[in-house]
Tab-separated table of C-alpha atoms in Angstrom:
chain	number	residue	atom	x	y	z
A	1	UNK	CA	121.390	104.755	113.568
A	2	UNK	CA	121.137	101.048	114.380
A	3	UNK	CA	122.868	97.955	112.768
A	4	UNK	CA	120.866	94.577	112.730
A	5	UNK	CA	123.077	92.174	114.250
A	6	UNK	CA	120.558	89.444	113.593
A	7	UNK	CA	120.277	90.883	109.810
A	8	UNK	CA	122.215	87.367	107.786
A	9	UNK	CA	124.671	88.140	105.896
A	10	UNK	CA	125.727	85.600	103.246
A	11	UNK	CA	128.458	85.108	100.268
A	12	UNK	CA	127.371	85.516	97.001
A	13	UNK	CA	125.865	83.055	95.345
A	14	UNK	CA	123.991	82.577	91.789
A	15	UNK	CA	123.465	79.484	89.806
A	16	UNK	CA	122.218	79.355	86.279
A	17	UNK	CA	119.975	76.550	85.310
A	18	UNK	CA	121.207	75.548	82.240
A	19	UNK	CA	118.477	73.681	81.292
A	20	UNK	CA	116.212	76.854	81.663
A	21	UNK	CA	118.706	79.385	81.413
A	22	UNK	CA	117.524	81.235	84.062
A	23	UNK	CA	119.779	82.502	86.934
A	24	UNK	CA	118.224	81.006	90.773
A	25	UNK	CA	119.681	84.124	92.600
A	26	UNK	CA	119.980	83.848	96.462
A	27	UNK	CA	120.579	86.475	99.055
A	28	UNK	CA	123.076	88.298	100.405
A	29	UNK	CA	121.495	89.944	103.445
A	30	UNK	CA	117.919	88.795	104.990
A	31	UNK	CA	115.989	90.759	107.688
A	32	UNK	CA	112.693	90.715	108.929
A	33	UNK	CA	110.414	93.986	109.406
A	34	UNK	CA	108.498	94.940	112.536
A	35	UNK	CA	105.161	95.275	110.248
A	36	UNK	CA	104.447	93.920	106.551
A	37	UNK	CA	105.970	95.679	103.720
A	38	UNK	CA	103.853	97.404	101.027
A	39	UNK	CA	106.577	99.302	99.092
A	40	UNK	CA	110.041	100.437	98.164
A	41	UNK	CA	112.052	102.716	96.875
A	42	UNK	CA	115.612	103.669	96.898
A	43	UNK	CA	116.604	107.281	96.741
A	44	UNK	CA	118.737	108.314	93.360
A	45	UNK	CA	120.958	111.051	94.842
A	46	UNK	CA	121.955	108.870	98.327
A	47	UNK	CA	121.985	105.583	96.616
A	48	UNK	CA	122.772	103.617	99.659
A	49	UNK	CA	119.647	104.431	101.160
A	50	UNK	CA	116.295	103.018	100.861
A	51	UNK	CA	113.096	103.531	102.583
A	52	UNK	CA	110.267	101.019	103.342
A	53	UNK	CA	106.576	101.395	103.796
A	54	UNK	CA	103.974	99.013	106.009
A	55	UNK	CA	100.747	98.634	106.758
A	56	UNK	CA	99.020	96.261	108.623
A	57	UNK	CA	95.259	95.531	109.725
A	58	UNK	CA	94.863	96.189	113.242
A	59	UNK	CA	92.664	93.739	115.463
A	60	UNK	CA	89.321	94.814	116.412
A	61	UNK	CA	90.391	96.162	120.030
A	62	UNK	CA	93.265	98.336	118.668
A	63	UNK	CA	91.055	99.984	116.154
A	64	UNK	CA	91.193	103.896	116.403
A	65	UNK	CA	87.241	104.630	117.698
A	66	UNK	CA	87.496	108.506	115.966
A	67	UNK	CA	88.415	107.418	112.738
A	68	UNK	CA	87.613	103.917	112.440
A	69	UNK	CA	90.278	103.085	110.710
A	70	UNK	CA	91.688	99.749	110.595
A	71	UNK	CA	95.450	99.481	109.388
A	72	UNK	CA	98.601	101.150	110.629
A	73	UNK	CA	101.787	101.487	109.097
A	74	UNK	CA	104.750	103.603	109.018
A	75	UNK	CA	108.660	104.409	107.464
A	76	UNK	CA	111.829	102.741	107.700
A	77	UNK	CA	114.938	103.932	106.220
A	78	UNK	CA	117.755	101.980	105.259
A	79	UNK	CA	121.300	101.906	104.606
A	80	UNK	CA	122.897	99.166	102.336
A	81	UNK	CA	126.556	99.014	102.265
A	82	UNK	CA	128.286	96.618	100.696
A	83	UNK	CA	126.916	93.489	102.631
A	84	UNK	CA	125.794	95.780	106.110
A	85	UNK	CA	122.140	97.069	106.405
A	86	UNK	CA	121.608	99.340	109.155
A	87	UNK	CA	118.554	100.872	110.003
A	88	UNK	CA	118.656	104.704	109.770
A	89	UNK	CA	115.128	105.815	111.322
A	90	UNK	CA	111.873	104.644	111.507
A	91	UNK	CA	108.767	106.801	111.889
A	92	UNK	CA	105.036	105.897	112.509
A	93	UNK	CA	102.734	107.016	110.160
A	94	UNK	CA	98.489	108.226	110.394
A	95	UNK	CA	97.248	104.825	108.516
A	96	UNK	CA	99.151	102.333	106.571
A	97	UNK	CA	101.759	103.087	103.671
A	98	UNK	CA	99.999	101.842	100.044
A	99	UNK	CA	103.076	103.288	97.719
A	100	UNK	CA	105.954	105.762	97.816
A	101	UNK	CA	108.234	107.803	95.738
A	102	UNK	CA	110.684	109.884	95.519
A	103	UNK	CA	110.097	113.128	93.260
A	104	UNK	CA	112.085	113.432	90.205
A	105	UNK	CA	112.039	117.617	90.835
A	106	UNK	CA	113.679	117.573	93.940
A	107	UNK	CA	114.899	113.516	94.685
A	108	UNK	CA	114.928	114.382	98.398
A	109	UNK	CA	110.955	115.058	98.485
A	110	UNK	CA	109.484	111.594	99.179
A	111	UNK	CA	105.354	111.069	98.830
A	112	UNK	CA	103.473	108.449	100.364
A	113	UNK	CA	100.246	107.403	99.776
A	114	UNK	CA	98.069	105.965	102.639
A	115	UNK	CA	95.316	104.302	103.650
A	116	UNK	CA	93.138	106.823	105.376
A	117	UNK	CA	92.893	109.078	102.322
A	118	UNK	CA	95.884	110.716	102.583
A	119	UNK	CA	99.038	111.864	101.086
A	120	UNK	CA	102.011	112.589	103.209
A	121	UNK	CA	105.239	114.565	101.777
A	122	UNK	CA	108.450	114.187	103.383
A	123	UNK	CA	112.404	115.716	103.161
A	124	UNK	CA	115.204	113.353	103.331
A	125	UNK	CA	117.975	115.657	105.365
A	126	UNK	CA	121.665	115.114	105.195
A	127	UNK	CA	122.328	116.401	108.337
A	128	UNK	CA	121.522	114.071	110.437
A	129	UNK	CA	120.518	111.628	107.959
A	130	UNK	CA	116.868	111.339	108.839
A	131	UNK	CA	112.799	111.445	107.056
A	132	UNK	CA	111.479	114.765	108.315
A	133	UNK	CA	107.559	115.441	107.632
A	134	UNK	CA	106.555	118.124	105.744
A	135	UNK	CA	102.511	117.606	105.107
A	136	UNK	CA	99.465	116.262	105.325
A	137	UNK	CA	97.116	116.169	102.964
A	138	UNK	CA	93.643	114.376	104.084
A	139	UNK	CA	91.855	114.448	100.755
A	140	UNK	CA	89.597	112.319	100.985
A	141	UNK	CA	87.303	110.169	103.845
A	142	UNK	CA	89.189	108.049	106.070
A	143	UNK	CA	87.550	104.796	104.468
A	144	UNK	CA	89.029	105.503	101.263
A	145	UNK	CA	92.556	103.969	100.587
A	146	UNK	CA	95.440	106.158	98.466
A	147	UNK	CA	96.601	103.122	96.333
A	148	UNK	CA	99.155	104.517	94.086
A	149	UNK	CA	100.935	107.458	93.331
A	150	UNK	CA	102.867	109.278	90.347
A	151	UNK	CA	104.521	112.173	89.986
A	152	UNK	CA	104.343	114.230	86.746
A	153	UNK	CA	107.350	114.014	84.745
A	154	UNK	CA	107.604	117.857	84.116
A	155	UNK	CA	105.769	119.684	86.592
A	156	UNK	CA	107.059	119.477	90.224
A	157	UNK	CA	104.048	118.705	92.856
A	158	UNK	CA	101.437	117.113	90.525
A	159	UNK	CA	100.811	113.812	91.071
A	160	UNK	CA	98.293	111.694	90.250
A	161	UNK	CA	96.373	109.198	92.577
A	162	UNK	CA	94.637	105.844	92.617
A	163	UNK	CA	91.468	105.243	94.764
A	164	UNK	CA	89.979	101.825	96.265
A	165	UNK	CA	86.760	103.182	94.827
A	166	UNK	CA	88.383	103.116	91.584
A	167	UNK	CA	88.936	106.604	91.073
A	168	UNK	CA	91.757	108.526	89.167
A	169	UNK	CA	92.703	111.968	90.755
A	170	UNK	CA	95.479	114.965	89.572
A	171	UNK	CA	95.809	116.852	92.496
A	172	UNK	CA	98.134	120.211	92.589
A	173	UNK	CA	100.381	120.972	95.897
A	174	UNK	CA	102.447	124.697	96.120
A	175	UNK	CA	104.533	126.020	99.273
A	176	UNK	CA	104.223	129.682	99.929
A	177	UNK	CA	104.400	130.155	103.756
A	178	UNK	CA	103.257	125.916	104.178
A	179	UNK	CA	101.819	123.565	101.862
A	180	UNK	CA	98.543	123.387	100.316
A	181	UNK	CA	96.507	121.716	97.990
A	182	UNK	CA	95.315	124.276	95.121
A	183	UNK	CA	93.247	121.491	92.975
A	184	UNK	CA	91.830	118.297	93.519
A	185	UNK	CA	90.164	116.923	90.008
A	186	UNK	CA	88.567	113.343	89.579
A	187	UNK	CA	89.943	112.217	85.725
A	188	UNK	CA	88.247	108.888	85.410
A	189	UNK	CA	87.092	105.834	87.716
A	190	UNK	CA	87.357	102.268	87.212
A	191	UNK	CA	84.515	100.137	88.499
A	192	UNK	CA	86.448	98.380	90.834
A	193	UNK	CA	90.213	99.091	92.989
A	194	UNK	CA	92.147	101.310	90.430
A	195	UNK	CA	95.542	99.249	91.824
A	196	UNK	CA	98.615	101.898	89.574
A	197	UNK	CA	99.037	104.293	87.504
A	198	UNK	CA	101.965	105.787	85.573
A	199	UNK	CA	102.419	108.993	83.220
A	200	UNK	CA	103.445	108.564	79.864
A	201	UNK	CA	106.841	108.590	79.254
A	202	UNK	CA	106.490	110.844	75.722
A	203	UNK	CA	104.892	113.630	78.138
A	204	UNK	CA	106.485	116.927	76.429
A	205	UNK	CA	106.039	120.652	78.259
A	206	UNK	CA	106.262	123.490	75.285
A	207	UNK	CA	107.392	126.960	76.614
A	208	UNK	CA	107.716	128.807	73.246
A	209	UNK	CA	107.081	131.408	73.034
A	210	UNK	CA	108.689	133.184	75.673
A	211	UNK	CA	105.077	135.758	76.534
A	212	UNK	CA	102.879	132.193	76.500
A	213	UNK	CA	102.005	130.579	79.436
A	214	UNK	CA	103.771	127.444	79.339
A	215	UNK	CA	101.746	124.074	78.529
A	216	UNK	CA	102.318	120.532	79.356
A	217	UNK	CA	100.783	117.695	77.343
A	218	UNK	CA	100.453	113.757	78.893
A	219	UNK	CA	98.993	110.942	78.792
A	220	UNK	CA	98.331	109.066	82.173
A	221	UNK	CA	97.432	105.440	81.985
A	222	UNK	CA	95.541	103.287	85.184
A	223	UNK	CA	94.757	100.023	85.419
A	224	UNK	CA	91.885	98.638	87.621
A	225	UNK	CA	90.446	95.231	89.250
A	226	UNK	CA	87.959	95.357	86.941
A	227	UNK	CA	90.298	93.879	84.413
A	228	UNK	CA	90.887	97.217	82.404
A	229	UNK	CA	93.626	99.446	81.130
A	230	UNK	CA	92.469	103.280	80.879
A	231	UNK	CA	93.364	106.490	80.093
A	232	UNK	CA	92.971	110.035	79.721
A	233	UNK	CA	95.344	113.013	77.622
A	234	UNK	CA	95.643	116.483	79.116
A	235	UNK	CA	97.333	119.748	78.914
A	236	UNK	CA	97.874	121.784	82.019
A	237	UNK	CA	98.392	125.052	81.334
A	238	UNK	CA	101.061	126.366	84.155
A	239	UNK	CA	101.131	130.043	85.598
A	240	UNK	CA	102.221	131.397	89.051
A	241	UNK	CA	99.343	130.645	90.350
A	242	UNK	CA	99.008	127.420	89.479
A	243	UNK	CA	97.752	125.421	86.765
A	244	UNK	CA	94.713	124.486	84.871
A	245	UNK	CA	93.560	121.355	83.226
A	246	UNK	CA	92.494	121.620	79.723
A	247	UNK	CA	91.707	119.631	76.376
A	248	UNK	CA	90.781	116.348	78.484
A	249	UNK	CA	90.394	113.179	76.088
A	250	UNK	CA	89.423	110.132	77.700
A	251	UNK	CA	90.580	107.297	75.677
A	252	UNK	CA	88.276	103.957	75.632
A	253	UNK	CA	89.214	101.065	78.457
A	254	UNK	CA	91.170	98.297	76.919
A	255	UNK	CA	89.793	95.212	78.686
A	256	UNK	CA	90.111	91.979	76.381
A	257	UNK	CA	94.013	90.942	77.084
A	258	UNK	CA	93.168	90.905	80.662
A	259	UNK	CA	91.884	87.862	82.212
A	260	UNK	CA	92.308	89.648	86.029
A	261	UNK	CA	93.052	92.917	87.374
A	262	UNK	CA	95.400	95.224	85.763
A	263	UNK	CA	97.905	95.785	88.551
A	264	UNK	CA	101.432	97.235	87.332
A	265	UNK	CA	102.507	99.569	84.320
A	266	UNK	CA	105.598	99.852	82.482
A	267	UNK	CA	105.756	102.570	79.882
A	268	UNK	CA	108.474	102.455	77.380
A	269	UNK	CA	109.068	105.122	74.949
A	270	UNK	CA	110.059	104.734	71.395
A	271	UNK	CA	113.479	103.687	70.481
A	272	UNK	CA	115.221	107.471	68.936
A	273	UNK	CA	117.429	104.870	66.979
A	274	UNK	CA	114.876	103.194	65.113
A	275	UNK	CA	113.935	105.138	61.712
A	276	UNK	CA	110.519	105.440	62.070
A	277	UNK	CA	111.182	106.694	65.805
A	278	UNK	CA	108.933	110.048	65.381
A	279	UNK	CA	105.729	108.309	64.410
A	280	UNK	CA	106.231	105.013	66.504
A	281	UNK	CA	104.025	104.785	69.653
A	282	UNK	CA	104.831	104.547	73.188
A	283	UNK	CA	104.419	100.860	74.945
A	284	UNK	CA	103.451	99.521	77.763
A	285	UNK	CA	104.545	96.833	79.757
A	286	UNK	CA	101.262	95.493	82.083
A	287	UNK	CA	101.532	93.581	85.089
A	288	UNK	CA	97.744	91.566	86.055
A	289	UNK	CA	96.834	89.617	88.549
A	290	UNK	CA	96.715	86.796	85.796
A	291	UNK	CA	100.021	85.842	86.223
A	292	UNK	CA	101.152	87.404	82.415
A	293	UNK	CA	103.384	90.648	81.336
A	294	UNK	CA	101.889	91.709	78.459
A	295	UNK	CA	103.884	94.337	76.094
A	296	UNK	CA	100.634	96.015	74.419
A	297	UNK	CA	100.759	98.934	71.889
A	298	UNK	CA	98.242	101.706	73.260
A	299	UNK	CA	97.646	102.966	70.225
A	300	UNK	CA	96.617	99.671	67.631
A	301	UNK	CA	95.479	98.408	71.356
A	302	UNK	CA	97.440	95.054	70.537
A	303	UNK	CA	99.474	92.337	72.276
A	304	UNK	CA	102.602	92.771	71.186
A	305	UNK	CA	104.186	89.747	73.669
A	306	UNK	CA	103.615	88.082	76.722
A	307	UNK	CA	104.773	85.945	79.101
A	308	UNK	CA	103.360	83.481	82.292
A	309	UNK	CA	105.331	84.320	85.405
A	310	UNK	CA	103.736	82.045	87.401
A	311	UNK	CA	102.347	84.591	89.895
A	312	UNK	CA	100.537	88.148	90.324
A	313	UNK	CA	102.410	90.803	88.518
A	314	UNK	CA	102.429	93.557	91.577
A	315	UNK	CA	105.311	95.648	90.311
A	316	UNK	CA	107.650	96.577	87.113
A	317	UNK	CA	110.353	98.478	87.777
A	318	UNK	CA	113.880	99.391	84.746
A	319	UNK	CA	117.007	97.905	85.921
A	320	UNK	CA	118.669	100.716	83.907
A	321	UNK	CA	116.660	104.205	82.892
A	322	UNK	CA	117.200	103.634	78.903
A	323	UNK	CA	115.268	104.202	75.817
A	324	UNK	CA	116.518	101.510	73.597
A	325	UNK	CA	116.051	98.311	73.378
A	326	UNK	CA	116.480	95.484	75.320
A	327	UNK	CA	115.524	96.272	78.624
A	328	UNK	CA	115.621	95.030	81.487
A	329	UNK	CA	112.630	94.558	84.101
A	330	UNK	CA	112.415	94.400	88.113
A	331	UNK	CA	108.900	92.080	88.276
A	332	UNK	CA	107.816	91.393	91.962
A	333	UNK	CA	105.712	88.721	91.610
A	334	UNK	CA	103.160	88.245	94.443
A	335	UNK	CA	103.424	84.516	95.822
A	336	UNK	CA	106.657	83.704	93.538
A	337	UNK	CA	108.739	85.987	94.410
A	338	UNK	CA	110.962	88.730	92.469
A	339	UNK	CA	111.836	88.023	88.370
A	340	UNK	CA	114.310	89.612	86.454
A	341	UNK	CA	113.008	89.909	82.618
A	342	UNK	CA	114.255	91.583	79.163
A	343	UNK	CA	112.236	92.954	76.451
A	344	UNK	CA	113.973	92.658	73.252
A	345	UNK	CA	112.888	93.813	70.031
A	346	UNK	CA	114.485	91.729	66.942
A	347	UNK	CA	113.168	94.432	64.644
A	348	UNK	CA	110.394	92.084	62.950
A	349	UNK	CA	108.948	90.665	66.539
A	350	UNK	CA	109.203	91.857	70.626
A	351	UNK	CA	110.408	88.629	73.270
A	352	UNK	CA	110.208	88.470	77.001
A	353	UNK	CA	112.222	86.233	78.626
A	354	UNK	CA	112.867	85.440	82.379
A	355	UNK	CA	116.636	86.345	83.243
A	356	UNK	CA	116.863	85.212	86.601
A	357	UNK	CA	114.156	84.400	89.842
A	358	UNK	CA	114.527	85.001	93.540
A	359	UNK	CA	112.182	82.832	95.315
A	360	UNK	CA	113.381	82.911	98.968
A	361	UNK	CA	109.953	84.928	99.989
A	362	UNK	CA	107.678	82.747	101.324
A	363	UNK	CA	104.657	85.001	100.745
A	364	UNK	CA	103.403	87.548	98.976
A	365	UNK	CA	106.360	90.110	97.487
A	366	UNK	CA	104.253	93.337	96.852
A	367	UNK	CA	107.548	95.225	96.011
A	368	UNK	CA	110.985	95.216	95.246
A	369	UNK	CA	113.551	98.184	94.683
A	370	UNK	CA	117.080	98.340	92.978
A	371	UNK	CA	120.392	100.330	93.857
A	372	UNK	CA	122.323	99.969	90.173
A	373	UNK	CA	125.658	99.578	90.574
A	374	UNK	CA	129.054	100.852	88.769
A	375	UNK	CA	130.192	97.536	88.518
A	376	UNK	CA	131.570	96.287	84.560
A	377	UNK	CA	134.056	93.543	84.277
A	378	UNK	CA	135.790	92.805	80.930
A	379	UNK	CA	135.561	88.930	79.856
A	380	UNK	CA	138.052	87.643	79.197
A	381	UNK	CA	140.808	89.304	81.479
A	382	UNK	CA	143.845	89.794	79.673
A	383	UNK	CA	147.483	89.254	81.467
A	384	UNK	CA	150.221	91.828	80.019
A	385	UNK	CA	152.630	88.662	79.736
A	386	UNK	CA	149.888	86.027	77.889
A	387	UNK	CA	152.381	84.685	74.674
A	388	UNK	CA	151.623	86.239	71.396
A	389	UNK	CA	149.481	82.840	70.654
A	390	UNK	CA	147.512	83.070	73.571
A	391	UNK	CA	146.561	86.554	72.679
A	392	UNK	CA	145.566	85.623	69.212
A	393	UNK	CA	143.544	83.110	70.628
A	394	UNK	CA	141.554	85.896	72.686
A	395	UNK	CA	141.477	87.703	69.486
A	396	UNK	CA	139.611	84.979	67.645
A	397	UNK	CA	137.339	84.639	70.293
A	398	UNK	CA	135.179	87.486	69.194
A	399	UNK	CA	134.535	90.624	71.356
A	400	UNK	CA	134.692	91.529	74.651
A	401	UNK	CA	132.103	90.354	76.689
A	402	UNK	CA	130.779	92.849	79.350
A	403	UNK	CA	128.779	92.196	82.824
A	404	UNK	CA	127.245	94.669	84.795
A	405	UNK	CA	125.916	93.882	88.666
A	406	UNK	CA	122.867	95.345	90.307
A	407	UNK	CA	121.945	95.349	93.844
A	408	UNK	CA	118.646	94.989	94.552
A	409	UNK	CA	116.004	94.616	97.496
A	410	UNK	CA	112.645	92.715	97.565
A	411	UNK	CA	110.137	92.488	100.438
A	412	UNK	CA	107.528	89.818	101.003
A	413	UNK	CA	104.260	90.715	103.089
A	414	UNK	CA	103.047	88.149	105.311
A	415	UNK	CA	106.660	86.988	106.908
A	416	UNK	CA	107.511	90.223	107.054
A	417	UNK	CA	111.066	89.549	104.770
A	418	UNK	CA	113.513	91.981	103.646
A	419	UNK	CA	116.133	90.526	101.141
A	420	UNK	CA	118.908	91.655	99.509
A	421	UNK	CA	120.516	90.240	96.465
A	422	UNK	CA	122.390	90.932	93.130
A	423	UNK	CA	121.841	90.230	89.872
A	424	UNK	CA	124.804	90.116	87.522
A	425	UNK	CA	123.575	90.609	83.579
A	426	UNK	CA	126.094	88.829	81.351
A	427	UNK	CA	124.776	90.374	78.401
């Protein structure tokens, strides 16, 4: 393991514009990556470390002449400590790195998605601390690129994938003696990139009764450069040998709130507090290339907000993993930088609003990551020996307010950037 002596570390600092209300956040630490950074993601059961994926296009000399192919990339793992990053390992990888993540079966399973058509698995050891690869799976030719991948929020080693040509695959890993892939099914295609994808988050697995095979029912949504938001609803029934896709229904493309490329979904499930909680719908929060989050109702296929964030929506990612409302939002916004937004429903209407901005990238941030943090202070502190008046006077100043502090870590392509920086929601 390596420390970056020429990482910067600097004091915390956060201004709030009162005019906007918006917090101008600036960072703590500030590195810059060997290649350009495509995605990140930290990992939930060693929350100090993060890993990083690149990719950059090669010059015409250093192209490979077997495969043709024309980016490289590879893996960096961090560790974030208080205000020290160190870098862990890095490993090289067969083509660049389009999107990672961590499984939410087994949080020490990491997939990658690259751009010769393949999908790499990986195990994040303890001892030593260190990526070790597991598989690859090349699924598809070279010249395609793996643009996005999900995991399936019940079944452990589905995952869905997004094409360049704008297809939508589910694809079915198992390890007996190695890994191998047991299906490979196109679901739907775009007509242009299909840039994300994301599984609904009311997915529900039914394993009664006990002598039936059990069944999992989703909904996976994809959105596409050619302006559209689709998808398709499935059961898979599971068995020992695998599973089998059943009972597709292909929902039509929602295209008209879209004035560019769909690039970035949110879902957010229905609020079990409100009354009507059983028969509300799921929503989605889109990212496009049009500069606007829009919160959109799948079902009535209407804008239910939206908001100009001045640049490409690449990424939405929760501060906190909640189903109530408001919540908060991770936006990396392309050539503006990272935005921190809540989604807050009143009861008779849904707001976004811009919480804070980082905007020390100085190109395009494709991703950003957060680490949240166990920090709550109580405002205002109280001293044991404040006078009986002064108390009182606490008293009438209504209830305790409470802030909570997230670390987080956004990446900008071009310059190569690494940043990190908190965010400290004053409720």
């Amino acid at each position: 393991m390596s420390s970056l002596p020429y990482g910067k570390c600097q004091p915390p600092m956060s201004t709030l514009d009162m005019a906007a209300d918006v917090q101008k956040l600036k960072s703590r630490i500030s590195f810059v990556l060997e290649l350009p950074p495509s995605c990140v993601e930290f990992c939930s059961i060693a929350p100090e470390l993060f890993v990083v994926g690149t990719y950059q296009l090669e010059e015409e000399r250093e192209r490979s002449q077997a495969t043709g192919q024309q980016r490289k990339g590879g893996l960096t793992l961090f560790r974030v400590k208080e205000d020290i990053l160190s870098v862990v390992q890095q490993l090289s990888t067969p083509g660049g790195v389009l999107d990672l993540h961590f499984s939410p079966h087994d949080p020490r399973t990491l997939a990658t998605a690259l751009s010769t058509g393949s999908l790499c698995l990986y195990k994040l050891d303890q001892e030593p601390v260190q990526l070790t690869h597991q598989a690859t799976f090349n699924l598809f030719p070279c010249s395609i690129l793996v643009l996005s991948l999900a995991w399936h929020p019940h079944l452990p080693y589905q995952i869905a994938l997004s094409l360049s040509d704008g297809s939508v695959y589910m694809i079915e890993v198992m390890k007996r003696e190695s890994f191998g892939v047991i299906r490979n099914q196109e679901l739907h295609k775009h007509d242009e990139q299909a840039w994300t994808l994301a599984f609904s988050r009311i997915s529900k697995i039914e394993e009664d009764p006990p002598d039936i095979e059990p069944t999992s029912y989703c909904r996976l949504f994809s959105g596409g450069d050619d302006a559209a938001l689709r998808s398709v609803s499935f059961n898979l029934i599971v068995s020992a040998h695998g599973s089998d896709l059943q009972d597709l229904e292909f929902h039509h493309p929602l295209r008209k709130p879209f004035g560019a490329g769909v690039t970035a979904i949110l879902p957010i499930p229905p609020d079990p507090q409100q009354p009507d909680s059983e028969t509300r719908s799921e929503l989605l929060l889109t990212g496009s290339y049009d500069d606007h989050v829009r919160l959109i109702n799948p079902t009535s296929r209407t804008v239910l907000a939206k908001s100009n964030l001045e640049g490409g929506v690449w990424r939405l990612k929760f501060l906190e993993d909640r189903n109530f409302s408001p919540y908060l939002v991770l936006a990396s916004c392309m050539h503006v930088g990272a935005r921190v937004l809540r989604i807050e429903d009143s009861g008779t209407e849904w707001s976004i609003k811009t919480l804070a901005e980082f905007t020390e990238h100085q190109s395009m941030c494709y991703a950003s990551d957060l680490q949240p943090r166990a920090s709550v202070s109580e405002n205002p502190k109280v001293d044991p020996a404040a006078s009986a008046g002064a108390m009182d006077a606490i008293k009438e100043a209504g209830p305790v307010r409470r802030e909570k502090s997230y670390r987080c870590v956004s990446t900008s392509f071009y310059d190569r950037l690494l940043c990190v920086w908190d965010f400290v929601d004053t409720g």
